[in-house]
Coordinates of C-alpha atoms in Angstrom, one line a residue:
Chain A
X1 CA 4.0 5.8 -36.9
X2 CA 6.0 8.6 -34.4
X3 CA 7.7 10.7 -37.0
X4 CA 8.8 12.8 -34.0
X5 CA 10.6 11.0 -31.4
X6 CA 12.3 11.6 -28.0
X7 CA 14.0 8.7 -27.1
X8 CA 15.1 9.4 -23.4
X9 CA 11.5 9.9 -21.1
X10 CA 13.9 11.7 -18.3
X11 CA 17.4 13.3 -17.9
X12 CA 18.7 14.5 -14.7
X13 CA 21.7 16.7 -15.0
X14 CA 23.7 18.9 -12.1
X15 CA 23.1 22.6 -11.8
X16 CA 25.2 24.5 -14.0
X17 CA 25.7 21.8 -16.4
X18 CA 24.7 21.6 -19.5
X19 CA 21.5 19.4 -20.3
X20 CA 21.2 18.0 -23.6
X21 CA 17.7 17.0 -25.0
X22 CA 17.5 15.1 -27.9
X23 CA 15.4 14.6 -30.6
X24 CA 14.9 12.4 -34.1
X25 CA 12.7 12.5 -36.8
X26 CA 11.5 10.7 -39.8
X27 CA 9.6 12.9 -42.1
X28 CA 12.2 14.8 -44.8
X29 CA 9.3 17.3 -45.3
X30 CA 9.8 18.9 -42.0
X31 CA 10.9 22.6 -42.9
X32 CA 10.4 24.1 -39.3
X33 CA 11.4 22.5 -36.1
X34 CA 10.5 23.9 -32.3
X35 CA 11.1 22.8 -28.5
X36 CA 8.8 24.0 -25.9
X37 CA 9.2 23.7 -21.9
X38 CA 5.7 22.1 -20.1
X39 CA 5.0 22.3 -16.3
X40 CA 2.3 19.9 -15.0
X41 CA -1.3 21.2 -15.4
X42 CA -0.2 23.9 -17.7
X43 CA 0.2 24.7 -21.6
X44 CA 3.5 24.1 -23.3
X45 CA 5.8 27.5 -23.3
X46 CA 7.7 28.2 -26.2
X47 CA 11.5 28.5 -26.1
X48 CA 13.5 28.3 -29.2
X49 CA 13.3 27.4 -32.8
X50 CA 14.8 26.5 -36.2
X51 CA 14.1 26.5 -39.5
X52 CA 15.6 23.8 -41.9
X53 CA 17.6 26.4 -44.0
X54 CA 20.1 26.4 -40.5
X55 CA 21.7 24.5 -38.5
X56 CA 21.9 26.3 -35.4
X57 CA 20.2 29.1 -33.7
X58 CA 20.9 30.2 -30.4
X59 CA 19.1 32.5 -27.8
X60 CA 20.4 33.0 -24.4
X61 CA 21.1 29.7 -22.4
X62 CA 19.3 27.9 -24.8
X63 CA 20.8 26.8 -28.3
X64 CA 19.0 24.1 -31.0
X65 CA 21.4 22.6 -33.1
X66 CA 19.8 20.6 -36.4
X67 CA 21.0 18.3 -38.5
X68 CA 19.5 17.1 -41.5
X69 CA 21.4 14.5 -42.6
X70 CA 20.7 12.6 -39.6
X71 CA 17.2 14.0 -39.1
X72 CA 18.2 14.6 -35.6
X73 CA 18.0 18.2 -33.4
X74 CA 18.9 18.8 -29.9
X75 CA 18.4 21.3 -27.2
X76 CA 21.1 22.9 -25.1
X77 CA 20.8 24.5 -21.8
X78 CA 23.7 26.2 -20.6
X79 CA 23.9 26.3 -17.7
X80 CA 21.0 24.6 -16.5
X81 CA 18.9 25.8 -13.3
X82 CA 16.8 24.3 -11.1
X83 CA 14.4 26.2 -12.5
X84 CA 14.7 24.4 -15.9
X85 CA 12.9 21.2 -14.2
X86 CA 10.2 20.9 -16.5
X87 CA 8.8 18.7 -19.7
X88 CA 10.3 19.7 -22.8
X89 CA 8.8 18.5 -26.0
X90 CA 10.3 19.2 -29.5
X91 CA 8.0 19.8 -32.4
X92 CA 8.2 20.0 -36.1
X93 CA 5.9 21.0 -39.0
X94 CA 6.2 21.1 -43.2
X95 CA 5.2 24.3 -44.9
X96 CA 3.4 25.7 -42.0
X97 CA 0.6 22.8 -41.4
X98 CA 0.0 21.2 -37.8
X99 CA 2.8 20.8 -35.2
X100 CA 3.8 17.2 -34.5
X101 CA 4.8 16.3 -31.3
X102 CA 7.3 14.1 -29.5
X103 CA 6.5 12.6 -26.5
X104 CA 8.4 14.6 -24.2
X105 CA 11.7 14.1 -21.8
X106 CA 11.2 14.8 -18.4
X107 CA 14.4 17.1 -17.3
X108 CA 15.8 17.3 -13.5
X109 CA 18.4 19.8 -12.5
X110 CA 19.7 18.7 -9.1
X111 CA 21.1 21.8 -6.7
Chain B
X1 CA 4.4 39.5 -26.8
X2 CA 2.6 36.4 -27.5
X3 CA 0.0 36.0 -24.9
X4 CA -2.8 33.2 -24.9
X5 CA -5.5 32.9 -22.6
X6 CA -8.0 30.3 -22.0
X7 CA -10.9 30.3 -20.1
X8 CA -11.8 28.4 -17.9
X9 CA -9.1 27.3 -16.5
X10 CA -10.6 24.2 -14.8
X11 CA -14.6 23.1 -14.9
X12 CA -16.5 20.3 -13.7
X13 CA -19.5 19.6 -15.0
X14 CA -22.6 17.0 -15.2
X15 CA -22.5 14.3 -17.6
X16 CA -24.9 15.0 -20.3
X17 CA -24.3 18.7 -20.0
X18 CA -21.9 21.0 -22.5
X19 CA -19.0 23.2 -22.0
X20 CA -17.6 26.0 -23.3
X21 CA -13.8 27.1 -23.5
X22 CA -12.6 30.1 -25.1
X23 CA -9.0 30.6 -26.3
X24 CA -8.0 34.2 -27.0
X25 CA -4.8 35.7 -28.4
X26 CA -4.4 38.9 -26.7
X27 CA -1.6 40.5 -28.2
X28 CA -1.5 39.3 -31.9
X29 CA -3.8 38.5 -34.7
X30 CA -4.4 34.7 -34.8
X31 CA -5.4 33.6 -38.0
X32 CA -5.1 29.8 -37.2
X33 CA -5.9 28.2 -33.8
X34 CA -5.2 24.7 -32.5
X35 CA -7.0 22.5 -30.5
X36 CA -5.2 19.8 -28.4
X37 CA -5.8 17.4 -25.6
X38 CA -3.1 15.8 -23.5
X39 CA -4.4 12.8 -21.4
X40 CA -2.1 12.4 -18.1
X41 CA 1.7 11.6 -18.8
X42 CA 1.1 11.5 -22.6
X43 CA 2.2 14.1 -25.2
X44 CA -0.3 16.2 -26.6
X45 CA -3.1 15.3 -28.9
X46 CA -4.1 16.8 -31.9
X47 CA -8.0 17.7 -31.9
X48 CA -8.5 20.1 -34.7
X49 CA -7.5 23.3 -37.2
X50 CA -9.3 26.1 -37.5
X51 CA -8.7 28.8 -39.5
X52 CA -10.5 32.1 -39.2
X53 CA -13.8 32.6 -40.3
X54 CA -13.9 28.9 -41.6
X55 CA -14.8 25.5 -40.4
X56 CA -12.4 23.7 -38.6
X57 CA -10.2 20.5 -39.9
X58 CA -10.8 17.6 -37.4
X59 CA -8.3 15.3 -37.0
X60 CA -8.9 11.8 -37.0
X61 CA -11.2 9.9 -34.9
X62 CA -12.1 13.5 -33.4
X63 CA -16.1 13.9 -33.6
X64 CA -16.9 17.4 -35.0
X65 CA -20.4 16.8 -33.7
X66 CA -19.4 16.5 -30.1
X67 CA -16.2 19.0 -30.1
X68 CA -17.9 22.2 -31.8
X69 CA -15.3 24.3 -32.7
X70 CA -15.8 28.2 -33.7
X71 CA -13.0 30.6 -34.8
X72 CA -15.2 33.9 -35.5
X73 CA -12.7 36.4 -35.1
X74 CA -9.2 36.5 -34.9
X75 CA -8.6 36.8 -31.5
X76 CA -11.0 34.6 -30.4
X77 CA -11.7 30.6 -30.6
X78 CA -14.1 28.4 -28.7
X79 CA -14.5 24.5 -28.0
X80 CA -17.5 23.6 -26.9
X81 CA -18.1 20.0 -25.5
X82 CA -21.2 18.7 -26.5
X83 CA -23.0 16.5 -24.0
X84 CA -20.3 15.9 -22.1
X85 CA -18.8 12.1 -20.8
X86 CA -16.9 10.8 -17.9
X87 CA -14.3 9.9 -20.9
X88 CA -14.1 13.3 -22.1
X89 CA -12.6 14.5 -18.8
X90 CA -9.1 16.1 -19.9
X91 CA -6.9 18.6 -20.2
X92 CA -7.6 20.7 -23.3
X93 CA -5.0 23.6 -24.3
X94 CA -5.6 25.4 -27.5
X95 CA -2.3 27.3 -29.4
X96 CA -2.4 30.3 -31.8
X97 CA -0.2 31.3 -34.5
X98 CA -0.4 34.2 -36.6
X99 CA 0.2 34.7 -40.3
X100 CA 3.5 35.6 -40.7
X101 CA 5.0 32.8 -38.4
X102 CA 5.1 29.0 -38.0
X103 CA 5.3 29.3 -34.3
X104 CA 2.6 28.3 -32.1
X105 CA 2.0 29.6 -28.9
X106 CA -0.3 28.2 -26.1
X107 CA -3.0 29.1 -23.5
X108 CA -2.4 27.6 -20.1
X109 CA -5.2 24.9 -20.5
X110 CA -8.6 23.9 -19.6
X111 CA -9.2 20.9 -16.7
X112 CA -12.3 19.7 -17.7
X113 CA -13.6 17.0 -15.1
X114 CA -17.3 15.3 -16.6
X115 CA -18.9 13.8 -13.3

């Protein structure tokens, strides 16, 4: 049972457009809800997170905006860089115990 | 802030023979350290928890007899692959968190290749 799940495998956006990364969950337990950037061969990089007490946090180009209702949270990047090719993967965990993963979406930001 | 290391960072090795990979924080106090493995184009996997200066939780279908895990200190963890298999050739990243945070940051990885 994926109680973390990425639904699009790849999104290919335009530099200096925003990219939008999506992500759903099933578990109401989840309290604490990350995304992390992955290059092949290498670990995952940590980018931004959120706890369940808000609904949005922001840092930079990057903002994560949750919502609990729909168990749904989603990754901005504005604006997005070719540099911001990578894999991104959101996570989630309840009361501090083991990440759990979503498969990943593959981003592409065309110059 | 935040730094992981692991080394190595790739090894190839006999089958039959064991390997070691260290995972250090180097600029914070890890008081839990994660084990994962991420076979190609799949997300990553799982392996174990270990918490410092206690045995490790093994997930599922993970064989604590093969993948010896030690988390003496609070800097350092190690994975040792016990007579080592074609089949456990994989990438192997370990993450660190400390005590005051639910954020887990990673080492680059291992490549383990089993010949």
């Amino acid at each position: 049972d994926q109680q973390v799940k990425q639904n699009s495998p790849s999104l290919s956006v335009q530099e200096g457009r925003i990219s939008i990364l999506n992500c759903d969950y099933t578990n109401s337990m989840f309290d604490y809800f990350l995304w992390y950037k992955k290059y092949p061969a290498e670990g995952p990089t940590f980018l931004i997170s959120i706890s369940s007490i808000k609904d949005k946090n922001e840092d930079g180009r990057f903002t994560v905006f949750l919502n609990k209702s729909a168990k749904h949270l989603s990754l901005h990047i504005v604006p997005s860089q070719p540099g911001d090719s990578a894999v991104y993967f959101c996570a989630a965990s309840a009361n501090g115990n083991k990440l759990v993963f979503g498969a990943g979406t593959i981003l592409r930001v065309k110059s | 802030g935040a730094v992981v290391s692991q080394h190595p960072s790739w090894v190839i090795c006999k089958s039959g023979t064991s390997v070691k990979i260290e995972c250090r924080s180097l600029d914070f106090q890890a008081t839990t350290m994660f084990w994962y493995r991420q076979f190609p184009k799949q997300s990553l996997m799982l392996m174990a928890t270990s918490n410092e200066g206690s045995k490790a939780t093994y997930e599922q279908g993970v064989e604590k007899d093969k993948f010896l895990i030690n988390h003496a200190s609070l800097t350092l963890s190690t994975l040792t692959v016990t007579s080592a298999h074609p089949e456990d050739s994989s990438f192997y990243i370990c993450s660190a968190k400390g005590s005051t945070t639910d954020t887990q940051y990673f080492g680059p990885g291992t490549r383990l290749t089993v010949l």
